[in-house]
Coordinates of C-alpha atoms in Angstrom, one line a residue:
M1 CA 80.8 117.3 52.0
I2 CA 79.4 116.3 48.7
Y3 CA 82.6 117.3 46.9
I4 CA 84.7 115.1 49.2
C5 CA 82.4 112.1 48.5
I6 CA 82.6 112.7 44.8
C7 CA 86.4 112.9 45.0
I8 CA 86.7 109.7 47.0
I9 CA 84.4 107.8 44.6
G10 CA 86.5 109.2 41.7
V11 CA 89.7 107.8 43.3
V12 CA 88.1 104.4 43.8
F13 CA 86.9 104.1 40.2
N14 CA 90.2 105.5 38.9
E15 CA 92.1 102.7 40.7
I16 CA 89.7 100.0 39.7
G17 CA 89.4 101.1 36.1
K18 CA 93.0 102.0 35.3
N19 CA 94.5 98.6 35.4
N20 CA 92.0 96.3 37.2
G21 CA 94.7 94.3 38.7
N22 CA 98.3 93.3 38.0
K23 CA 99.5 92.0 34.7
K24 CA 102.0 89.1 34.5
S25 CA 105.0 89.3 32.2
K26 CA 105.3 86.8 29.4
T27 CA 108.4 84.9 30.4
N28 CA 108.5 82.4 33.2
E29 CA 111.4 84.1 35.0
D30 CA 109.8 87.5 34.8
S31 CA 106.5 86.2 36.1
K32 CA 108.4 85.1 39.3
N33 CA 110.2 88.4 39.8
C34 CA 108.1 91.1 38.0
F35 CA 104.6 92.5 38.1
E36 CA 102.7 95.5 36.7
Y37 CA 100.3 97.7 38.7
L38 CA 98.6 100.9 37.5
D39 CA 100.8 101.0 34.4
C40 CA 104.1 100.7 36.4
N41 CA 106.4 97.8 36.2
I42 CA 108.1 96.6 39.3
K43 CA 110.9 94.0 39.1
F44 CA 112.5 92.2 42.0
L45 CA 116.3 92.4 41.5
E46 CA 117.8 90.8 44.6
G47 CA 117.8 90.6 48.4
K48 CA 121.1 91.1 50.3
V49 CA 121.8 90.7 54.0
K50 CA 124.2 93.3 55.3
E51 CA 124.6 95.7 58.2
N52 CA 123.2 99.2 58.1
N53 CA 125.3 102.2 59.3
R54 CA 124.3 101.5 62.9
G55 CA 125.5 97.9 62.7
D56 CA 122.0 96.3 62.6
K57 CA 121.6 93.2 60.5
C58 CA 119.2 94.1 57.6
L59 CA 117.7 92.7 54.5
Y60 CA 118.1 95.1 51.6
V61 CA 115.6 94.3 48.9
Y62 CA 116.2 95.9 45.5
F63 CA 113.6 96.6 42.8
E64 CA 113.6 98.2 39.3
F65 CA 110.7 100.6 39.2
T66 CA 109.5 101.7 35.7
N67 CA 106.8 104.2 35.1
N68 CA 104.7 103.3 32.0
S69 CA 101.8 105.5 32.9
D70 CA 101.1 109.0 31.5
E71 CA 101.8 110.8 34.8
N72 CA 104.5 111.0 37.4
Q73 CA 104.6 108.1 39.9
S74 CA 106.5 107.2 43.1
F75 CA 107.2 103.7 44.3
D76 CA 106.5 104.5 47.9
Y77 CA 103.1 106.0 47.1
L78 CA 102.1 103.3 44.7
V79 CA 102.8 100.1 46.7
D80 CA 103.4 99.0 50.3
C81 CA 106.1 96.4 51.1
Q82 CA 106.1 94.2 54.1
A83 CA 108.5 91.5 55.2
F84 CA 107.7 88.6 57.6
Q85 CA 109.8 86.0 59.5
N86 CA 108.1 83.1 61.2
G87 CA 104.7 84.8 60.4
I88 CA 105.7 88.1 62.2
E89 CA 106.3 91.4 60.5
V90 CA 109.8 92.6 60.7
E91 CA 110.6 96.3 61.2
T92 CA 111.3 98.6 58.3
N93 CA 114.7 100.3 58.5
Y94 CA 114.4 104.1 58.2
I95 CA 118.1 104.9 58.4
Y96 CA 118.8 105.8 54.8
D97 CA 122.3 104.7 54.3
C98 CA 122.1 104.0 50.5
D99 CA 120.8 106.1 47.6
E100 CA 118.4 103.4 46.5
E101 CA 116.5 103.8 49.8
R102 CA 115.9 107.4 49.1
N103 CA 114.7 106.7 45.6
G104 CA 111.4 105.1 46.7
S105 CA 109.9 108.5 47.5
K106 CA 111.1 110.2 44.3
E107 CA 108.6 110.8 41.6
I108 CA 109.7 109.7 38.2
Q109 CA 108.3 110.8 34.9
P110 CA 106.6 108.5 32.3
G111 CA 109.1 106.2 30.6
A112 CA 111.7 106.6 33.3
S113 CA 113.1 103.8 35.5
I114 CA 114.9 103.9 38.9
T115 CA 116.4 101.3 41.3
V116 CA 114.6 101.3 44.7
A117 CA 115.6 99.6 47.9
E118 CA 113.3 98.6 50.8
V119 CA 115.3 97.7 54.0
F120 CA 114.1 95.5 56.8
E121 CA 115.8 94.9 60.2
I122 CA 116.1 91.1 60.7
G123 CA 118.4 91.0 63.7
D124 CA 120.1 87.7 64.3
N125 CA 117.2 85.7 62.8
T126 CA 118.3 83.3 60.1
Q127 CA 114.8 82.3 59.0
N128 CA 113.8 83.1 55.4
V129 CA 111.8 86.3 54.8
I130 CA 108.4 86.4 53.0
L131 CA 108.1 89.7 51.1
E132 CA 104.6 90.9 50.4
I133 CA 103.7 93.9 48.2
R134 CA 100.2 95.3 48.2
P135 CA 98.7 98.6 46.8
F136 CA 99.3 101.7 48.8
S137 CA 95.6 102.3 49.1
I138 CA 92.9 102.1 51.7
W139 CA 90.6 100.7 48.9
S140 CA 92.5 97.6 48.2
D141 CA 94.7 95.2 50.1
R142 CA 95.1 92.5 47.5
L143 CA 98.4 90.8 47.2
L144 CA 100.3 92.0 44.1
F145 CA 103.6 90.2 44.7
E146 CA 105.0 87.6 47.1
K147 CA 108.5 86.2 47.3
E148 CA 110.4 84.1 49.8
I149 CA 113.9 85.4 50.3
Q150 CA 116.6 83.1 51.7
I151 CA 118.7 84.6 54.4
V152 CA 122.3 83.8 53.5
E153 CA 125.3 85.5 55.0

């Protein structure tokens, strides 16, 4: 029991001490589309509306994920992405119909980059989507990144 508590405390201090928040990039454009968390750089590339392989209308959100840490990292286990329309969370699409969707769970080595996609089912809704990214951690729910994406067909 004591060992478990020590491990949990170690994880908390590790997350707090590693980066103590997100760093902003130096250029104005990058600061709107890019953030750093735990020595990994995540850059928003684009959001596209298209149908998945079942014919559902989805928003495909693409990121460039760069691991600047000294250990392997995975996008899906580092951050959590949510999308909202009219204040209501939209469903994440788990039908992997593009390679970038599968990339989120892949570990990448220090210095490597990979394109990752998060896909959300938006149905016939034409309202803009608010994308929120938070740490994938029970110890922190702070907002790391937020972006409004226009739904254009």
